[in-house]
Every structure is written in structure tokens, then in C-alpha cells.
Coordinates of C-alpha atoms and ligand atoms in Angstrom, one line a residue:
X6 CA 9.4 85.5 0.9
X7 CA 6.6 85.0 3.3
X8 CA 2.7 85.3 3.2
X9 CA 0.2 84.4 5.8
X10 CA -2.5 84.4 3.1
X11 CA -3.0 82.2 0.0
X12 CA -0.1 82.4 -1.8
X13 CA -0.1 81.1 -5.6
X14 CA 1.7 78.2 -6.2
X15 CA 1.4 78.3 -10.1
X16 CA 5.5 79.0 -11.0
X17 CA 6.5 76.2 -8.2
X18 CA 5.6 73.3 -9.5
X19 CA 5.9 72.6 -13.1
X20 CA 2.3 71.3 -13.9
X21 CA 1.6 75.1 -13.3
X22 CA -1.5 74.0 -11.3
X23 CA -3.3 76.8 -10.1
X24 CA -3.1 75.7 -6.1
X25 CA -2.7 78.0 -3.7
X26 CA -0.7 77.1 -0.1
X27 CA -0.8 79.7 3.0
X28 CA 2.6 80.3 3.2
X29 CA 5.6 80.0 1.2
X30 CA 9.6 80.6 2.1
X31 CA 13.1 80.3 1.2
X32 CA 15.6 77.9 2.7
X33 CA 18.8 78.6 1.8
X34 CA 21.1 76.9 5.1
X35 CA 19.9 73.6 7.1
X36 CA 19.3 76.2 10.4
X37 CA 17.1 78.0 8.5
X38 CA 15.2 75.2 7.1
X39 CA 15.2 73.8 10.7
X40 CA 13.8 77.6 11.8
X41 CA 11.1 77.5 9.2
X42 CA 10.1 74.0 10.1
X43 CA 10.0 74.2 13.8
X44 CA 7.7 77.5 13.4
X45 CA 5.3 76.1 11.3
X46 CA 4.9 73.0 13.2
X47 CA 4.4 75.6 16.4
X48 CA 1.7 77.3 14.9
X49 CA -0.1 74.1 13.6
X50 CA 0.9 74.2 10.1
X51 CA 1.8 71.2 7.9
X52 CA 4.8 71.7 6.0
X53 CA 6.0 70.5 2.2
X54 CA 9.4 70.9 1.2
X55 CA 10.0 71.7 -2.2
X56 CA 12.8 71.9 -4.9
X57 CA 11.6 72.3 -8.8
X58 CA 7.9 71.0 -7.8
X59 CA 8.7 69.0 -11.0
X60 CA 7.4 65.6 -9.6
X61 CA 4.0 67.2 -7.3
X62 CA 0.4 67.4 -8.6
X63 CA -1.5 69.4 -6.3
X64 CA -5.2 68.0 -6.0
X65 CA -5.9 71.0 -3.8
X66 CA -5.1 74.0 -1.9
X67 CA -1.8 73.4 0.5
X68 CA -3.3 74.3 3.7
X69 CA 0.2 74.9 5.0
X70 CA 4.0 76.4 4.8
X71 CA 5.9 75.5 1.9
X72 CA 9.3 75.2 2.0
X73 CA 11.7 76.1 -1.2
X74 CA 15.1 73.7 -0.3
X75 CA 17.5 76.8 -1.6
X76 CA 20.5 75.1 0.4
X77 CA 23.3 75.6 -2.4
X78 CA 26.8 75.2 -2.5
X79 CA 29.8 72.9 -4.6
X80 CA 32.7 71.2 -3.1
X81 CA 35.0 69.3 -4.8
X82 CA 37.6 67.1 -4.1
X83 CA 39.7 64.1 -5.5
X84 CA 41.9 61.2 -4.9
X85 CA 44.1 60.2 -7.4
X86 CA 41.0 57.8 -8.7
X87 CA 37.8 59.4 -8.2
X88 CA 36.1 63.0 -8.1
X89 CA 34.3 63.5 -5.0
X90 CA 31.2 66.4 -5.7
X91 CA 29.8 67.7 -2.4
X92 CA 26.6 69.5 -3.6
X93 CA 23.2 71.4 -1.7
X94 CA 20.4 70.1 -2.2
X95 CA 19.0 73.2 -3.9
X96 CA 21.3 73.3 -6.7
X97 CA 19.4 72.5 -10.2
X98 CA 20.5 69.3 -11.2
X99 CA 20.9 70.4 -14.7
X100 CA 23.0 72.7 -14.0
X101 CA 25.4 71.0 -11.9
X102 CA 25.9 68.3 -14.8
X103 CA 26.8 71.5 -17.2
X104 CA 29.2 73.1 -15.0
X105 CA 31.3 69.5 -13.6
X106 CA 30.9 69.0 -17.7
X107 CA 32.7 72.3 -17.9
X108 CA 34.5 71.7 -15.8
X109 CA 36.2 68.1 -17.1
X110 CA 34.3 66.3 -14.4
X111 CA 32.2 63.5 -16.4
X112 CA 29.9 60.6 -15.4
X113 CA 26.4 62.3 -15.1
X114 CA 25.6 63.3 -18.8
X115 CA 23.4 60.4 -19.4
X116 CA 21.1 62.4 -16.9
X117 CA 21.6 65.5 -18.5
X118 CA 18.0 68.0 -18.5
X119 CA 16.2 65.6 -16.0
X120 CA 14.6 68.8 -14.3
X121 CA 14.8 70.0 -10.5
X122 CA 16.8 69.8 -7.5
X123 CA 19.6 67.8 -6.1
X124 CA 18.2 67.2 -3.6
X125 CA 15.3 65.4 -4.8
X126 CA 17.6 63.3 -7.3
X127 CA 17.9 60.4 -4.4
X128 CA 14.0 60.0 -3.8
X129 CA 12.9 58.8 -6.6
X130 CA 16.4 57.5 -7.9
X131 CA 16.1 59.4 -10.9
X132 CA 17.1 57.9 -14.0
X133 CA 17.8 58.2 -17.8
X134 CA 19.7 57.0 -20.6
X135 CA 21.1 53.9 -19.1
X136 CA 21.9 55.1 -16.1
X137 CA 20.3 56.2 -12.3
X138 CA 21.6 58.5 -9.7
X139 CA 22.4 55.6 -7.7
X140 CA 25.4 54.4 -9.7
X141 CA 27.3 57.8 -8.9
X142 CA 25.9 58.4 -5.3
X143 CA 28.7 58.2 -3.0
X144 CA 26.4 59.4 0.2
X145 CA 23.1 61.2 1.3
X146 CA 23.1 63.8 4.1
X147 CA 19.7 64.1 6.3
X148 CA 18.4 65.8 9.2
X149 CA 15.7 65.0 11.2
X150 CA 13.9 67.7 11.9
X151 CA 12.6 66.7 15.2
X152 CA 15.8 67.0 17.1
X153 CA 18.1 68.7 14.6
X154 CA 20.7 66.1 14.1
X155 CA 22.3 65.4 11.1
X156 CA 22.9 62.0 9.5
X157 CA 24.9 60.4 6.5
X158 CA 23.7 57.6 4.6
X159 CA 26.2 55.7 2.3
X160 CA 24.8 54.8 -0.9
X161 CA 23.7 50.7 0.9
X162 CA 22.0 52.2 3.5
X163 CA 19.7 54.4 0.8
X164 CA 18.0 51.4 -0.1
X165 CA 17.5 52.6 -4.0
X166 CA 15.1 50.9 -6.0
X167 CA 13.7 51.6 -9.8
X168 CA 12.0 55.1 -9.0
X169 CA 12.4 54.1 -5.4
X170 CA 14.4 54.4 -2.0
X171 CA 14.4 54.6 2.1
X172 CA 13.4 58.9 1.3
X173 CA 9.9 57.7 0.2
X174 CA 9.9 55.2 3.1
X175 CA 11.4 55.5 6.7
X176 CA 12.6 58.9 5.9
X177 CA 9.2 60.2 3.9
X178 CA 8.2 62.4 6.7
X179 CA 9.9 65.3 9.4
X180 CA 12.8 64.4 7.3
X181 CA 14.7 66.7 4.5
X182 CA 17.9 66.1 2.3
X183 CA 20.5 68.7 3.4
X184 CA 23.2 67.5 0.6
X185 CA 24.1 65.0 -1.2
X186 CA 27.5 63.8 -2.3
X187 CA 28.4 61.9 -5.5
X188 CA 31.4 60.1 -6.5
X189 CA 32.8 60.0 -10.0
X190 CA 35.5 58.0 -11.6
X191 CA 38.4 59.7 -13.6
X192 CA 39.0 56.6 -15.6
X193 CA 35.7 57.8 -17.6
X194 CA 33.8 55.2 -19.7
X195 CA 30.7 56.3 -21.3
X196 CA 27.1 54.5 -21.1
X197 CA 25.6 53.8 -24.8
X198 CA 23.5 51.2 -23.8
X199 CA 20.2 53.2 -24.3
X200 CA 18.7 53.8 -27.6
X201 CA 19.9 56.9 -29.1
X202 CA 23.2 56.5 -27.8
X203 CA 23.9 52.9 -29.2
X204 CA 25.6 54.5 -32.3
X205 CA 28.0 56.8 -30.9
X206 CA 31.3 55.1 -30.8
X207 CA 33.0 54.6 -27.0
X208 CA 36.6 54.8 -28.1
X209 CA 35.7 58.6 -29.6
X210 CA 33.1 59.6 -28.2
X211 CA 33.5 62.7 -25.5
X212 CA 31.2 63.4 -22.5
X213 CA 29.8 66.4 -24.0
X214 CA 28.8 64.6 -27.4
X215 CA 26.6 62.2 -24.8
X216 CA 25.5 65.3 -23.1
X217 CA 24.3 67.2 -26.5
X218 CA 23.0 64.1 -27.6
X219 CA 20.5 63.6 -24.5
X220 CA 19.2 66.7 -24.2
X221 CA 18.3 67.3 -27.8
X222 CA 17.0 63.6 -27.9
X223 CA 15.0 64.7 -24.6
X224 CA 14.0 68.4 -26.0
X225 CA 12.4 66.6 -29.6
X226 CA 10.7 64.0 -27.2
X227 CA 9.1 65.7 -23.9
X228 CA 7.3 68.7 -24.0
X229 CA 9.2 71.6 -22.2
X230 CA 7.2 72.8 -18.8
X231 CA 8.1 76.2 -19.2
X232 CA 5.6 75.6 -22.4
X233 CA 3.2 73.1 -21.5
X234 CA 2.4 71.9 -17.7
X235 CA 3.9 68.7 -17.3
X236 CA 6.0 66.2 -14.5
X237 CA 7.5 64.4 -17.3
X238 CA 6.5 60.0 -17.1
X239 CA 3.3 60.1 -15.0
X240 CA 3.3 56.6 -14.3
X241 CA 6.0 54.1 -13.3
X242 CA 6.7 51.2 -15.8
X243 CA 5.5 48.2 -14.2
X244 CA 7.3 45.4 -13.4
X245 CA 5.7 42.4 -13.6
X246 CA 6.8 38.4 -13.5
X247 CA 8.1 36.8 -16.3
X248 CA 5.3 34.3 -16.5
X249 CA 2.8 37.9 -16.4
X250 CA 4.9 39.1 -19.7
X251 CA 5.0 35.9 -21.3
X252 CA 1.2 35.7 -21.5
X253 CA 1.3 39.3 -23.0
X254 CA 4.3 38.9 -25.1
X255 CA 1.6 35.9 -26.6
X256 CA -0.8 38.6 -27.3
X257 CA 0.7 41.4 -28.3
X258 CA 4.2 39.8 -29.7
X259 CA 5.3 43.7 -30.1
X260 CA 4.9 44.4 -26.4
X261 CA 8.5 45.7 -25.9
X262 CA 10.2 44.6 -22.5
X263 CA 13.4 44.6 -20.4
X264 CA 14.5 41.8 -18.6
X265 CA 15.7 42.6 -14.9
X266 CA 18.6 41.0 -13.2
X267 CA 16.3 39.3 -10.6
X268 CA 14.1 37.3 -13.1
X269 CA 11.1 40.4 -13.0
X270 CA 10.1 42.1 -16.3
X271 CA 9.6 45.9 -17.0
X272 CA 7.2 47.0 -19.8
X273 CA 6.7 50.6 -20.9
X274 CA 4.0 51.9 -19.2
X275 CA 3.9 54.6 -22.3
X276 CA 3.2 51.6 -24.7
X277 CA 0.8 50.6 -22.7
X278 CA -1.3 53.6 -23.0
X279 CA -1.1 53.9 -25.8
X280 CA -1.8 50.3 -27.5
X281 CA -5.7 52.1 -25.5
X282 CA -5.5 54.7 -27.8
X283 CA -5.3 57.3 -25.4
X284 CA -2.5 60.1 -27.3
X285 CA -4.7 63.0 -26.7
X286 CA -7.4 62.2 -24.6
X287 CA -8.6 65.0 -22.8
X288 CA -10.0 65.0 -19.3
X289 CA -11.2 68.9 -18.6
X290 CA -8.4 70.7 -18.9
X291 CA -5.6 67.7 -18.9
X292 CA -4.7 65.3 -21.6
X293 CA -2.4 62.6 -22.3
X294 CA 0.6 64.3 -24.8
X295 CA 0.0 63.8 -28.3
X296 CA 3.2 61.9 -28.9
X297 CA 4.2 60.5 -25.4
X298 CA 1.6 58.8 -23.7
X299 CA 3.5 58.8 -21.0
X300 CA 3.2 62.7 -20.0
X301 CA -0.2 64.2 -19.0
X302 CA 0.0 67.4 -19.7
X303 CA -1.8 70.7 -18.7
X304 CA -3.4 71.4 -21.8
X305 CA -5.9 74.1 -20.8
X306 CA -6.3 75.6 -17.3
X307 CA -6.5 72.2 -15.7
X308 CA -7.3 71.5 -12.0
X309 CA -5.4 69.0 -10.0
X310 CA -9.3 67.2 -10.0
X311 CA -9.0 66.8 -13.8
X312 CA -5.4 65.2 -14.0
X313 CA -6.3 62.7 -10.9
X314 CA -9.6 62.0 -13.3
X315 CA -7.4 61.4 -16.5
X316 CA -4.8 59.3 -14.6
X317 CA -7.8 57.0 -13.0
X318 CA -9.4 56.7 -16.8
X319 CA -6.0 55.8 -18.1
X320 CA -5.5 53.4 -15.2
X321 CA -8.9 51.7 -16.0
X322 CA -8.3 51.1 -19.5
X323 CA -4.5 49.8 -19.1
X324 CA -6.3 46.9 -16.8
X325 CA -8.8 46.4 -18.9
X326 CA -6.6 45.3 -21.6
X327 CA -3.9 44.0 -19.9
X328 CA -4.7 43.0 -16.3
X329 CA -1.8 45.8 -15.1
X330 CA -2.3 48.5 -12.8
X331 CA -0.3 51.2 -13.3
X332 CA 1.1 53.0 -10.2
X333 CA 2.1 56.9 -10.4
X334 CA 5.6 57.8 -10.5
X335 CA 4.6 61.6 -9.2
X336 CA 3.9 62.5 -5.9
X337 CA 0.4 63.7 -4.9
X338 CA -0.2 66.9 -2.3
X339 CA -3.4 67.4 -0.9
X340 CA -4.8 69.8 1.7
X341 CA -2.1 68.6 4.5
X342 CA 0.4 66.9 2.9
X343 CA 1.0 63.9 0.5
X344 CA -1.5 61.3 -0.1
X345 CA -1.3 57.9 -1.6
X346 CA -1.8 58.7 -5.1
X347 CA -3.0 55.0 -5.5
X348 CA -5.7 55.7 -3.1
X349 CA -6.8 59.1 -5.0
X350 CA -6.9 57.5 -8.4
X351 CA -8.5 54.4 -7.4
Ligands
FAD645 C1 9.8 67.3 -18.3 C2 10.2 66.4 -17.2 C3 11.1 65.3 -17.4 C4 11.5 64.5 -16.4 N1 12.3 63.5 -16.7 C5 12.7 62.6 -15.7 C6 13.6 61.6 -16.0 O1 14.1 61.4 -17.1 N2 14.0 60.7 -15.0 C7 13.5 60.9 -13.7 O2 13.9 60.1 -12.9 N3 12.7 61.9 -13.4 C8 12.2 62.8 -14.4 N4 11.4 63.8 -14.1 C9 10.9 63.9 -12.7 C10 11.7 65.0 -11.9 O3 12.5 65.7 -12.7 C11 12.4 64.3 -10.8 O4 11.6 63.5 -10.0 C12 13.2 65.3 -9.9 O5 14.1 64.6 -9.0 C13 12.3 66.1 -9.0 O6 13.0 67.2 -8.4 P1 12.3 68.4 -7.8 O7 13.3 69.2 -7.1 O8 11.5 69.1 -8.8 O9 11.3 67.7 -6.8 P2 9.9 68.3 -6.2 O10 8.9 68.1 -7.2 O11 10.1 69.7 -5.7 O12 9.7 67.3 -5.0 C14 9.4 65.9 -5.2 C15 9.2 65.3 -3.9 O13 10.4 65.3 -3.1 C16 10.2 66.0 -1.9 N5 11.4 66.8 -1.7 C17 11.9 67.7 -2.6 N6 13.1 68.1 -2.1 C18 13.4 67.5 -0.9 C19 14.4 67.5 0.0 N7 15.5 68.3 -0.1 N8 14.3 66.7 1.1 C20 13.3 65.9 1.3 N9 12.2 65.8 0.4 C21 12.3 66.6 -0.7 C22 9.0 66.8 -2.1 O14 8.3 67.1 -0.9 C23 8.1 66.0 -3.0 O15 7.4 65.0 -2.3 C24 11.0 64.7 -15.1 C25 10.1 65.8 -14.8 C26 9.8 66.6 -15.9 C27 8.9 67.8 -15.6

């Protein structure tokens, strides 16, 4: 697929913002992702790699190539313990939970309908249910664009972090996840930490009763993009100091919070919004979801311009009640590339 003029970018990323980029193709092997790259970059053009475009906002135009990351393929193999799942990083992640699922491979159903690639499941360390990618990741594989090579990073070396991890740091840039390879145990024990879950009995309960469970929990909570523009939670919860919570826990004694392992506090960022009474505000064409104030959503023909204006509003009023400044959890593409999206909402 290939244009040199302003190709729509409105079914690639799931806001459906109307941005347009010069270029779009297909990648569907590392040499021809290399190819693509190395001829953009010739010819002057920035590049953006994409998988389900379910965590971008385009604030403008793309002035350059896109990139679809179409690299698919499924290996697996096993010890007498563990499953190991070599997978592209342009399989649908959904997808690839339903099919091991299927296939009596079990371990990722708490993360069941989290939306887009594999690929992009290490970068932010995507997470649900009581559980993130990062306690089944057995290794991330990389190239480097510049020279070609190809490198493996064990799960350690990936650095993951709530929403977080080395791919949105060191290797942000001239970088692109090839594969990805996850490792499962047979001895299966399901997660029912999370609400929703907690009453589903672990001696009974099978894999695919978690799996059902999570995606009609998530279908009745988050609007569907295929429906209503959205990137799911637009901001990250914040963590914040215990002595920080404490002082809002005095305030507001219904603030809910979750205690981390190293002493740090993390508050809903959705409560947040809305204790501002901010379910429905409308900025132009975007507005904060009706019944998660979590999701901005593309209500009516927004532009990139009136979701960055929303967020900033909702930002404002969150430290003006609490003294918290909320930091996006999706990724911001402007003419040439990413951009700090605390810089474009500030
Ligand atoms: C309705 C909805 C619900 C969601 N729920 C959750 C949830 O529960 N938990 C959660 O963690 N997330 C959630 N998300 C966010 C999203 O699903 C994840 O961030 C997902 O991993 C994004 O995948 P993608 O392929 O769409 O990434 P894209 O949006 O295509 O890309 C995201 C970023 O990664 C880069 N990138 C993509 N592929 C590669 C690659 N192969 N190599 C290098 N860089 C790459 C892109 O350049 C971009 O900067 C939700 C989103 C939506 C729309």
C-alpha cells in the first residue's frame, strides 16, 4: 500500500482522527520493515511505526511514512514445565490470547480484549485485571534500524515499569519490536485479585470463565472504538507518596488507593476526574465518556487540537483540587514524530 500524497489516517488509529500522513505501508518481515525505513529516511522522511494506532493521538498531519508492523507468525514450544509462545509483533493481541485459550495454553486471559498489536504490548507494559505483560514476558526481540542488527532483551534488561519500560526510553527511537516471546506456566493458577474476578472460585474456575468474564466486564465498561473514537485510559494513574495520599485520604476519606510494594501510592486517575465533575464535558468535538472519566472520546468529528484542549482542561482542574498533575498514558504524534505530550498539554 503506498501513496506519495496525503493519505487518510482515519481507520489506523482508533480515535478515528481525521490526520492525514504522506505515506503509508505494510511491513509484513523485519527486511522489509528495514527496506521501508532505510528509504524513507533517504528521502528525508520521518517515519512512525504503527500496530492498532490504539494508543496515538494525532495533533496534526504526519508529515512522513507510516509504517504498519504486519510481522506475523506463532511458534510454540514447551518444556516439561512451561509453554514457550514465539509471536510477531503484528499479531492482534486479542487474538493471540483466544487462539493459545483454544488451544489449552492459559496465563494471559486476565488481558483478554486489551486492543492492538504484540508488538506494542511491551511499551507500555500493558496491563489489566491483576496482571501486566511483564509477568509472562520471557524476552523482547529488537532491531536497530541503523545498522540492521538484531537484539534480544530478557524480560530484566526491559526495564518494565507501571505503563512504562526501556521501549519508551533508550530504545524510543530508530528502534522497532520485531517479536516478542512469552513464557507460560503449565501448572496454571488463575489471578482473581481484581474486582470482578474476586468471586470466581480458584479451585473451579477454568481459563476461559476468566477470559468471558473480562471481556464482557470490559465490553459493559469501555466504549468500543469501532463505535466511538477512543485509546481507552487517557491518563496514567498517578503515583504519588504516602504522605501525598494521606493528606487526601484526610479530605476526601473515599479517595480509593492501592498501596505499591515500594512505599508509593496509586490513585485512580478516573476518580480523580471525576470528583471535578467532568463525565461529559465537551471540548469541540471531544468529551470525557459519560461513565468513565477515564476515556476521552471522539464524540463528534473532533480534531487532535480539541482532545489536546480537553486533556489540558482536565489536567487544570485535577491540580486545582488536588495538587496532582496528571500525565498521559497515550502517545502524542505531531508533524514529525512524537512529542512530549506533557509539553503539548501544558
Ligand atoms: C478501548 C481501549 C482499551 C484499552 N485498554 C487497555 C488496557 O486495559 N491496558 C493497557 O495497558 N492498555 C490499554 N489500551 C491501550 C492499548 O491497547 C495498548 O497501549 C496497546 O499496547 C497499543 O497497541 P497498538 O498496536 O495499537 O499500538 P499503537 O497505538 O499502534 O502504537 C503505540 C506506540 O508504540 C509504537 N509502536 C507500535 N508498534 C511498535 C513496534 N513494533 N516497535 C516499536 N514501536 C512500536 C508506536 O510508534 C506508538 O508510539 C486500550 C486502548 C483502547 C482503545
Amino acid at each position: 500500500m503506498y501513496s506519495d500524497n496525503h493519505i487518510e489516517l482515519k481507520n489506523y488509529n482508533t480515535f478515528s482522527l481525521d490526520a492525514k500522513a504522506q505515506a503509508i505501508y505494510s511491513a509484513t518481515s523485519v527486511e522489509e520493515l528495514l527496506m521501508l525505513w532505510k528509504n524513507a529516511l533517504l528521502k528525508g522522511l520521518p517515519v512512525l511505526l504503527l500496530g492498532g494506532g490504539s494508543n496515538v493521538l494525532f495533533i496534526s498531519d504526519f508529515d512522513g511514512l507510516v509504517i504498519l508492523n504486519r510481522i506475523t507468525s506463532l511458534v510454540i514450544t514447551e518444556s516439561s514445565q512451561e509453554w514457550f509462545i514465539h509471536v510477531g509483533a503484528g499479531n492482534n493481541w486479542h487474538q493471540l490470547v483466544k487462539e493459545l485459550i483454544k488451544s489449552g495454553i492459559y496465563g494471559l486471559e486476565n488481558m483478554a480484549l486489551i486492543p492492538g498489536s504484540v508488538g506494542a504490548a511491551p511499551i507500555q507494559n500493558i496491563g489489566a485485571y491483576g496482571m501486566e505483560f511483564k509477568d509472562v514476558c520471557h524476552y523482547v526481540d529488537i532491531v536497530d534500524i541503523n545498522n540492521g542488527k538484531q537484539y534480544r532483551l530478557d524480560a530484566t534488561e526491559c526495564q518494565f515499569g507501571y505503563r512504562d519500560s526501556i521501549f519508551k526510553h533508550k530504545y524510543r527511537e530508530n528502534f522497532a519490536i520485531v517479536s516478542v516471546g512469552l513464557k507460560l506456566n503449565k501448572l496454571w493458577k488463575p489471578i482473581l485479585t481484581y474486582a470482578g474476578l474476586t468471586s470466581l472460585t480458584a479451585q473451579t474456575v477454568t481459563a476461559q470463565t476468566i477470559f468471558d468474564a473480562v471481556c464482557k466486564m470490559r465490553q459493559s465498561k469501555l466504549p468500543d472504538p469501532c463505535l466511538v473514537g477512543n485509546a481507552g485510559s487517557f491518563f496514567k494513574n498517578p503515583v504519588i507518596s504516602r504522605m501525598a495520599a494521606n493528606q487526601i485520604k484526610a479530605r476526601y476519606p473515599r479517595c480509593p488507593e492501592y498501596p505499591q510494594t515500594n512505599g508509593t501510592v496509586k490513585l485512580a486517575a478516573g476518580w480523580l476526574i471525576d470528583q471535578c465533575d467532568l463525565k461529559g464535558f465537551q471540548c469541540g468535538g471531544a468529551a470525557v465518556h459519560s461513565d468513565q472519566a477515564l476515556v476521552l472520546i471522539n464524540k463528534n468529528n473532533a480534531t487532535g487540537k480539541d482532545i489536546v484542549d480537553l486533556a489540558r482542561y482536565i489536567q487544570k482542574k485535577v491540580i486545582e483540587k488536588f495538587a496532582i498533575t496528571l500525565e498521559p498514558e497515550v502517545r502524542f504524534i505531531g508533524k514529525y514524530g512524537e512529542v512530549n505530550a506533557m509539553d503539548a498539554i501544558s
